[in-house]
């Protein structure tokens, strides 16, 4: 998750900004927001919902061979792995960097009727046909006897996710239990543990290559001809961070791991962890975290960095400057804001990974006729057991959830626009980014989506899909 342009107001400035946000969003947002509840939750019963599919990973998972990626079937031409955005910014030399390694992918179906798909991506550094550190999704029995699927991404250039095989229904509830997570953050008060730094191996260089931040962004010289180690560091420094997608809803069919910048233009709503390295936080706050007992925020820098962000994607910047990147605006919901989505980096809660797997966390997303509901439940740091649940209407004022409409009949084209790139090595316009007559299916993703950042492991179980009883 890239969050380099969102200001973090403090003191009186914070109060004024929050007041302005509420004033702009108005009563619709306030009435649509559902603040935190202390109800104990987890799996069912869920009144009004009927269980359609459930997977508890007691049966052996399948597998599939690795297939080399030819980049001949991109999801889009903007910032997919061979997207034009990079060529227009970095220049022709970027092609050489992309072709300096090979990418391999594989997918296999899981569960009744194959309703789930496991999708993985890996890098073959020297193109010899052997993947040096392949990611995996396998069965595991935890010490407490819990049957789980374990996601392992031993190198940050790999990716591994679960998604539905088919698009989600018009109305649904998706939920699962997270049993362990180790994608960075502090353990027992330190960012260095188990021989790693923020969840990353200490061996070798780890950079965003070849999908760096824009050429004018800090952390590197912006020269795409630079060797791998001179691109932006993900393990420490200005762009040092790790993370995990607890669950997101994306706007296209059959999602698979891709570079991190691609995803900043493809998500509708999401819940994720964003484990910043202290170098990235620097002398700032690092953002803010809500204490749902007191209704007050505390600084991210004072947390364990294992926070939960519950947020929506809004309209993008249609004309990013030279050396920049395309990406959607980001709106965060917490109980401290009364559930109102605000454009300030704000975490809703803080996980306690040291208590897992004896402590589990439930994550769920619902879609109804009016909007999306994001839900996280478990034993959170500082506040104890909580069920945090926020509903965001599809449109509030002039602020929509990006590509919310599954069908053309749900949208009138009012937010359509042209994405424009005018960069150092080329220009391009992508018209009709949200036209009338368009539709965007809902697919959930759980895991590590990024193939140039994020490294670690996690386990989960009881993925369930519900539909309305009527």
PDB file of N, CA and C in Angstrom, residues 1 3 6-22 25 272 274 276 281 284-292 295-311 330-350 382:
ATOM      1  N   UNK A   1       0.848  -1.182   0.000  1.00  0.00           N
ATOM      2  CA  UNK A   1       0.000   0.000   0.000  1.00  0.00           C
ATOM      3  C   UNK A   1       0.884   1.233   0.000  1.00  0.00           C
ATOM      4  N   UNK A   3       1.284   5.149   0.483  1.00  0.00           N
ATOM      5  CA  UNK A   3       0.592   6.294   1.077  1.00  0.00           C
ATOM      6  C   UNK A   3       1.608   7.393   1.311  1.00  0.00           C
ATOM      7  N   UNK A   6      -0.605  11.578   1.594  1.00  0.00           N
ATOM      8  CA  UNK A   6      -1.713  11.905   2.472  1.00  0.00           C
ATOM      9  C   UNK A   6      -1.181  12.611   3.707  1.00  0.00           C
ATOM     10  N   UNK A   7      -1.595  13.863   3.953  1.00  0.00           N
ATOM     11  CA  UNK A   7      -1.103  14.579   5.135  1.00  0.00           C
ATOM     12  C   UNK A   7      -1.661  13.990   6.413  1.00  0.00           C
ATOM     13  N   UNK A   8      -0.908  14.135   7.479  1.00  0.00           N
ATOM     14  CA  UNK A   8      -1.341  13.661   8.793  1.00  0.00           C
ATOM     15  C   UNK A   8      -1.455  14.861   9.710  1.00  0.00           C
ATOM     16  N   UNK A   9      -2.638  15.502   9.748  1.00  0.00           N
ATOM     17  CA  UNK A   9      -2.766  16.693  10.583  1.00  0.00           C
ATOM     18  C   UNK A   9      -2.670  16.345  12.055  1.00  0.00           C
ATOM     19  N   UNK A  10      -2.232  17.306  12.846  1.00  0.00           N
ATOM     20  CA  UNK A  10      -2.177  17.127  14.287  1.00  0.00           C
ATOM     21  C   UNK A  10      -2.754  18.355  14.957  1.00  0.00           C
ATOM     22  N   UNK A  11      -3.095  18.189  16.242  1.00  0.00           N
ATOM     23  CA  UNK A  11      -3.572  19.315  17.028  1.00  0.00           C
ATOM     24  C   UNK A  11      -4.788  19.973  16.434  1.00  0.00           C
ATOM     25  N   UNK A  12      -4.768  21.324  16.435  1.00  0.00           N
ATOM     26  CA  UNK A  12      -5.920  22.070  15.954  1.00  0.00           C
ATOM     27  C   UNK A  12      -6.167  21.789  14.472  1.00  0.00           C
ATOM     28  N   UNK A  13      -5.105  21.603  13.689  1.00  0.00           N
ATOM     29  CA  UNK A  13      -5.264  21.347  12.273  1.00  0.00           C
ATOM     30  C   UNK A  13      -6.066  20.072  12.041  1.00  0.00           C
ATOM     31  N   UNK A  14      -5.818  19.051  12.879  1.00  0.00           N
ATOM     32  CA  UNK A  14      -6.560  17.797  12.749  1.00  0.00           C
ATOM     33  C   UNK A  14      -8.039  18.026  12.990  1.00  0.00           C
ATOM     34  N   UNK A  15      -8.365  18.796  14.039  1.00  0.00           N
ATOM     35  CA  UNK A  15      -9.754  19.040  14.379  1.00  0.00           C
ATOM     36  C   UNK A  15     -10.466  19.767  13.257  1.00  0.00           C
ATOM     37  N   UNK A  16      -9.814  20.796  12.693  1.00  0.00           N
ATOM     38  CA  UNK A  16     -10.421  21.559  11.610  1.00  0.00           C
ATOM     39  C   UNK A  16     -10.659  20.677  10.402  1.00  0.00           C
ATOM     40  N   UNK A  17      -9.653  19.846  10.053  1.00  0.00           N
ATOM     41  CA  UNK A  17      -9.788  18.974   8.882  1.00  0.00           C
ATOM     42  C   UNK A  17     -10.934  17.997   9.059  1.00  0.00           C
ATOM     43  N   UNK A  18     -11.039  17.393  10.259  1.00  0.00           N
ATOM     44  CA  UNK A  18     -12.128  16.443  10.497  1.00  0.00           C
ATOM     45  C   UNK A  18     -13.472  17.136  10.386  1.00  0.00           C
ATOM     46  N   UNK A  19     -13.566  18.358  10.917  1.00  0.00           N
ATOM     47  CA  UNK A  19     -14.829  19.082  10.848  1.00  0.00           C
ATOM     48  C   UNK A  19     -15.195  19.383   9.406  1.00  0.00           C
ATOM     49  N   UNK A  20     -14.199  19.754   8.598  1.00  0.00           N
ATOM     50  CA  UNK A  20     -14.469  20.027   7.203  1.00  0.00           C
ATOM     51  C   UNK A  20     -14.924  18.776   6.476  1.00  0.00           C
ATOM     52  N   UNK A  21     -14.307  17.629   6.806  1.00  0.00           N
ATOM     53  CA  UNK A  21     -14.693  16.387   6.165  1.00  0.00           C
ATOM     54  C   UNK A  21     -16.147  16.057   6.452  1.00  0.00           C
ATOM     55  N   UNK A  22     -16.544  16.141   7.715  1.00  0.00           N
ATOM     56  CA  UNK A  22     -17.924  15.849   8.066  1.00  0.00           C
ATOM     57  C   UNK A  22     -18.861  16.828   7.378  1.00  0.00           C
ATOM     58  N   UNK A  25     -19.202  15.771   3.691  1.00  0.00           N
ATOM     59  CA  UNK A  25     -19.923  14.524   3.480  1.00  0.00           C
ATOM     60  C   UNK A  25     -21.377  14.632   3.926  1.00  0.00           C
ATOM     61  N   UNK A 272      -6.263  -3.809   5.177  1.00  0.00           N
ATOM     62  CA  UNK A 272      -4.897  -4.291   5.030  1.00  0.00           C
ATOM     63  C   UNK A 272      -4.042  -3.888   6.209  1.00  0.00           C
ATOM     64  N   UNK A 274      -0.129  -2.444   7.101  1.00  0.00           N
ATOM     65  CA  UNK A 274       0.899  -1.624   6.459  1.00  0.00           C
ATOM     66  C   UNK A 274       1.994  -1.379   7.488  1.00  0.00           C
ATOM     67  N   UNK A 276       5.155  -0.141   8.430  1.00  0.00           N
ATOM     68  CA  UNK A 276       6.206   0.783   8.023  1.00  0.00           C
ATOM     69  C   UNK A 276       7.482   0.561   8.837  1.00  0.00           C
ATOM     70  N   UNK A 281       8.787   6.190   8.837  1.00  0.00           N
ATOM     71  CA  UNK A 281       8.072   7.056   9.776  1.00  0.00           C
ATOM     72  C   UNK A 281       8.886   8.313  10.057  1.00  0.00           C
ATOM     73  N   UNK A 284       8.051  11.962  11.829  1.00  0.00           N
ATOM     74  CA  UNK A 284       6.616  12.205  11.789  1.00  0.00           C
ATOM     75  C   UNK A 284       5.848  11.260  12.682  1.00  0.00           C
ATOM     76  N   UNK A 285       4.547  11.256  12.524  1.00  0.00           N
ATOM     77  CA  UNK A 285       3.683  10.385  13.325  1.00  0.00           C
ATOM     78  C   UNK A 285       3.547   8.999  12.714  1.00  0.00           C
ATOM     79  N   UNK A 286       3.728   8.896  11.383  1.00  0.00           N
ATOM     80  CA  UNK A 286       3.489   7.644  10.690  1.00  0.00           C
ATOM     81  C   UNK A 286       2.022   7.390  10.408  1.00  0.00           C
ATOM     82  N   UNK A 287       1.175   8.337  10.759  1.00  0.00           N
ATOM     83  CA  UNK A 287      -0.270   8.137  10.667  1.00  0.00           C
ATOM     84  C   UNK A 287      -0.858   8.098  12.061  1.00  0.00           C
ATOM     85  N   UNK A 288      -2.069   7.635  12.177  1.00  0.00           N
ATOM     86  CA  UNK A 288      -2.721   7.588  13.480  1.00  0.00           C
ATOM     87  C   UNK A 288      -3.525   6.312  13.610  1.00  0.00           C
ATOM     88  N   UNK A 289      -3.731   5.887  14.851  1.00  0.00           N
ATOM     89  CA  UNK A 289      -4.449   4.646  15.160  1.00  0.00           C
ATOM     90  C   UNK A 289      -5.562   4.991  16.139  1.00  0.00           C
ATOM     91  N   UNK A 290      -6.742   4.433  15.904  1.00  0.00           N
ATOM     92  CA  UNK A 290      -7.897   4.735  16.750  1.00  0.00           C
ATOM     93  C   UNK A 290      -7.942   3.820  17.966  1.00  0.00           C
ATOM     94  N   UNK A 291      -8.101   4.407  19.145  1.00  0.00           N
ATOM     95  CA  UNK A 291      -8.444   3.659  20.349  1.00  0.00           C
ATOM     96  C   UNK A 291      -9.965   3.670  20.437  1.00  0.00           C
ATOM     97  N   UNK A 292     -10.587   2.568  20.099  1.00  0.00           N
ATOM     98  CA  UNK A 292     -12.051   2.534  20.000  1.00  0.00           C
ATOM     99  C   UNK A 292     -12.730   2.559  21.368  1.00  0.00           C
ATOM    100  N   UNK A 295     -12.196   6.669  21.877  1.00  0.00           N
ATOM    101  CA  UNK A 295     -12.573   7.516  20.752  1.00  0.00           C
ATOM    102  C   UNK A 295     -11.495   8.501  20.359  1.00  0.00           C
ATOM    103  N   UNK A 296     -10.256   8.256  20.807  1.00  0.00           N
ATOM    104  CA  UNK A 296      -9.150   9.153  20.499  1.00  0.00           C
ATOM    105  C   UNK A 296      -8.071   8.412  19.717  1.00  0.00           C
ATOM    106  N   UNK A 297      -7.335   9.172  18.915  1.00  0.00           N
ATOM    107  CA  UNK A 297      -6.240   8.613  18.131  1.00  0.00           C
ATOM    108  C   UNK A 297      -4.924   8.664  18.901  1.00  0.00           C
ATOM    109  N   UNK A 298      -4.040   7.717  18.601  1.00  0.00           N
ATOM    110  CA  UNK A 298      -2.651   7.793  19.028  1.00  0.00           C
ATOM    111  C   UNK A 298      -1.766   7.617  17.804  1.00  0.00           C
ATOM    112  N   UNK A 299      -0.513   8.028  17.889  1.00  0.00           N
ATOM    113  CA  UNK A 299       0.385   8.018  16.741  1.00  0.00           C
ATOM    114  C   UNK A 299       0.769   6.588  16.359  1.00  0.00           C
ATOM    115  N   UNK A 300       0.824   6.368  15.065  1.00  0.00           N
ATOM    116  CA  UNK A 300       1.271   5.066  14.558  1.00  0.00           C
ATOM    117  C   UNK A 300       2.654   4.721  15.093  1.00  0.00           C
ATOM    118  N   UNK A 301       3.534   5.707  15.224  1.00  0.00           N
ATOM    119  CA  UNK A 301       4.898   5.435  15.691  1.00  0.00           C
ATOM    120  C   UNK A 301       4.911   4.837  17.089  1.00  0.00           C
ATOM    121  N   UNK A 302       3.812   5.007  17.861  1.00  0.00           N
ATOM    122  CA  UNK A 302       3.717   4.457  19.210  1.00  0.00           C
ATOM    123  C   UNK A 302       3.029   3.093  19.239  1.00  0.00           C
ATOM    124  N   UNK A 303       2.720   2.557  18.076  1.00  0.00           N
ATOM    125  CA  UNK A 303       2.068   1.251  17.990  1.00  0.00           C
ATOM    126  C   UNK A 303       3.103   0.161  17.741  1.00  0.00           C
ATOM    127  N   UNK A 304       2.623  -1.060  17.576  1.00  0.00           N
ATOM    128  CA  UNK A 304       3.494  -2.180  17.216  1.00  0.00           C
ATOM    129  C   UNK A 304       3.649  -2.311  15.700  1.00  0.00           C
ATOM    130  N   UNK A 305       3.034  -1.416  14.942  1.00  0.00           N
ATOM    131  CA  UNK A 305       3.036  -1.394  13.477  1.00  0.00           C
ATOM    132  C   UNK A 305       2.191  -2.518  12.879  1.00  0.00           C
ATOM    133  N   UNK A 306       1.467  -3.262  13.729  1.00  0.00           N
ATOM    134  CA  UNK A 306       0.582  -4.333  13.251  1.00  0.00           C
ATOM    135  C   UNK A 306      -0.866  -3.828  13.229  1.00  0.00           C
ATOM    136  N   UNK A 307      -1.103  -2.764  12.484  1.00  0.00           N
ATOM    137  CA  UNK A 307      -2.413  -2.124  12.528  1.00  0.00           C
ATOM    138  C   UNK A 307      -3.324  -2.625  11.409  1.00  0.00           C
ATOM    139  N   UNK A 308      -4.606  -2.312  11.550  1.00  0.00           N
ATOM    140  CA  UNK A 308      -5.622  -2.697  10.572  1.00  0.00           C
ATOM    141  C   UNK A 308      -6.201  -1.429   9.960  1.00  0.00           C
ATOM    142  N   UNK A 309      -6.018  -1.268   8.659  1.00  0.00           N
ATOM    143  CA  UNK A 309      -6.613  -0.156   7.928  1.00  0.00           C
ATOM    144  C   UNK A 309      -7.887  -0.637   7.246  1.00  0.00           C
ATOM    145  N   UNK A 310      -8.987   0.096   7.437  1.00  0.00           N
ATOM    146  CA  UNK A 310     -10.277  -0.246   6.852  1.00  0.00           C
ATOM    147  C   UNK A 310     -10.675   0.944   5.990  1.00  0.00           C
ATOM    148  N   UNK A 311     -10.649   0.767   4.656  1.00  0.00           N
ATOM    149  CA  UNK A 311     -10.738   1.944   3.803  1.00  0.00           C
ATOM    150  C   UNK A 311     -11.334   1.660   2.436  1.00  0.00           C
ATOM    151  N   UNK A 330      -7.542   7.785  -1.189  1.00  0.00           N
ATOM    152  CA  UNK A 330      -7.687   6.781  -0.140  1.00  0.00           C
ATOM    153  C   UNK A 330      -8.446   7.384   1.040  1.00  0.00           C
ATOM    154  N   UNK A 331      -9.512   6.696   1.472  1.00  0.00           N
ATOM    155  CA  UNK A 331     -10.421   7.198   2.499  1.00  0.00           C
ATOM    156  C   UNK A 331     -10.539   6.153   3.605  1.00  0.00           C
ATOM    157  N   UNK A 332     -10.199   6.536   4.854  1.00  0.00           N
ATOM    158  CA  UNK A 332     -10.081   5.585   5.953  1.00  0.00           C
ATOM    159  C   UNK A 332     -11.225   5.753   6.953  1.00  0.00           C
ATOM    160  N   UNK A 333     -11.726   4.619   7.439  1.00  0.00           N
ATOM    161  CA  UNK A 333     -12.845   4.611   8.390  1.00  0.00           C
ATOM    162  C   UNK A 333     -12.387   4.053   9.729  1.00  0.00           C
ATOM    163  N   UNK A 334     -12.758   4.725  10.809  1.00  0.00           N
ATOM    164  CA  UNK A 334     -12.492   4.250  12.160  1.00  0.00           C
ATOM    165  C   UNK A 334     -13.671   4.612  13.046  1.00  0.00           C
ATOM    166  N   UNK A 335     -13.724   4.023  14.226  1.00  0.00           N
ATOM    167  CA  UNK A 335     -14.752   4.407  15.180  1.00  0.00           C
ATOM    168  C   UNK A 335     -14.490   5.805  15.728  1.00  0.00           C
ATOM    169  N   UNK A 336     -13.223   6.263  15.693  1.00  0.00           N
ATOM    170  CA  UNK A 336     -12.908   7.612  16.154  1.00  0.00           C
ATOM    171  C   UNK A 336     -13.484   8.677  15.229  1.00  0.00           C
ATOM    172  N   UNK A 337     -13.757   8.330  13.971  1.00  0.00           N
ATOM    173  CA  UNK A 337     -14.378   9.269  13.034  1.00  0.00           C
ATOM    174  C   UNK A 337     -15.884   9.023  12.940  1.00  0.00           C
ATOM    175  N   UNK A 338     -16.429   8.171  13.814  1.00  0.00           N
ATOM    176  CA  UNK A 338     -17.834   7.820  13.718  1.00  0.00           C
ATOM    177  C   UNK A 338     -18.139   6.977  12.497  1.00  0.00           C
ATOM    178  N   UNK A 339     -17.111   6.337  11.933  1.00  0.00           N
ATOM    179  CA  UNK A 339     -17.285   5.526  10.738  1.00  0.00           C
ATOM    180  C   UNK A 339     -17.228   6.315   9.454  1.00  0.00           C
ATOM    181  N   UNK A 340     -17.080   7.637   9.527  1.00  0.00           N
ATOM    182  CA  UNK A 340     -17.004   8.462   8.322  1.00  0.00           C
ATOM    183  C   UNK A 340     -15.647   8.265   7.658  1.00  0.00           C
ATOM    184  N   UNK A 341     -15.641   8.063   6.345  1.00  0.00           N
ATOM    185  CA  UNK A 341     -14.394   7.878   5.615  1.00  0.00           C
ATOM    186  C   UNK A 341     -13.704   9.213   5.427  1.00  0.00           C
ATOM    187  N   UNK A 342     -12.438   9.292   5.875  1.00  0.00           N
ATOM    188  CA  UNK A 342     -11.664  10.524   5.817  1.00  0.00           C
ATOM    189  C   UNK A 342     -10.365  10.296   5.061  1.00  0.00           C
ATOM    190  N   UNK A 343      -9.892  11.333   4.382  1.00  0.00           N
ATOM    191  CA  UNK A 343      -8.645  11.229   3.623  1.00  0.00           C
ATOM    192  C   UNK A 343      -7.441  11.512   4.508  1.00  0.00           C
ATOM    193  N   UNK A 344      -7.319  10.711   5.550  1.00  0.00           N
ATOM    194  CA  UNK A 344      -6.161  10.759   6.434  1.00  0.00           C
ATOM    195  C   UNK A 344      -5.790   9.324   6.768  1.00  0.00           C
ATOM    196  N   UNK A 345      -4.516   9.018   6.718  1.00  0.00           N
ATOM    197  CA  UNK A 345      -4.059   7.670   7.017  1.00  0.00           C
ATOM    198  C   UNK A 345      -4.399   7.339   8.465  1.00  0.00           C
ATOM    199  N   UNK A 346      -5.405   6.496   8.663  1.00  0.00           N
ATOM    200  CA  UNK A 346      -5.935   6.216   9.995  1.00  0.00           C
ATOM    201  C   UNK A 346      -6.238   4.733  10.117  1.00  0.00           C
ATOM    202  N   UNK A 347      -5.642   4.085  11.095  1.00  0.00           N
ATOM    203  CA  UNK A 347      -5.885   2.664  11.339  1.00  0.00           C
ATOM    204  C   UNK A 347      -7.016   2.495  12.340  1.00  0.00           C
ATOM    205  N   UNK A 348      -7.842   1.496  12.131  1.00  0.00           N
ATOM    206  CA  UNK A 348      -9.013   1.273  12.983  1.00  0.00           C
ATOM    207  C   UNK A 348      -8.691   0.467  14.224  1.00  0.00           C
ATOM    208  N   UNK A 349      -7.588  -0.302  14.197  1.00  0.00           N
ATOM    209  CA  UNK A 349      -7.266  -1.177  15.321  1.00  0.00           C
ATOM    210  C   UNK A 349      -5.824  -1.650  15.179  1.00  0.00           C
ATOM    211  N   UNK A 350      -5.385  -2.397  16.187  1.00  0.00           N
ATOM    212  CA  UNK A 350      -4.017  -2.920  16.224  1.00  0.00           C
ATOM    213  C   UNK A 350      -4.055  -4.387  16.604  1.00  0.00           C
ATOM    214  N   UNK A 382      -4.802  -2.678  23.295  1.00  0.00           N
ATOM    215  CA  UNK A 382      -5.277  -1.507  24.030  1.00  0.00           C
ATOM    216  C   UNK A 382      -6.776  -1.504  24.308  1.00  0.00           C
TER     217      UNK A 382
END
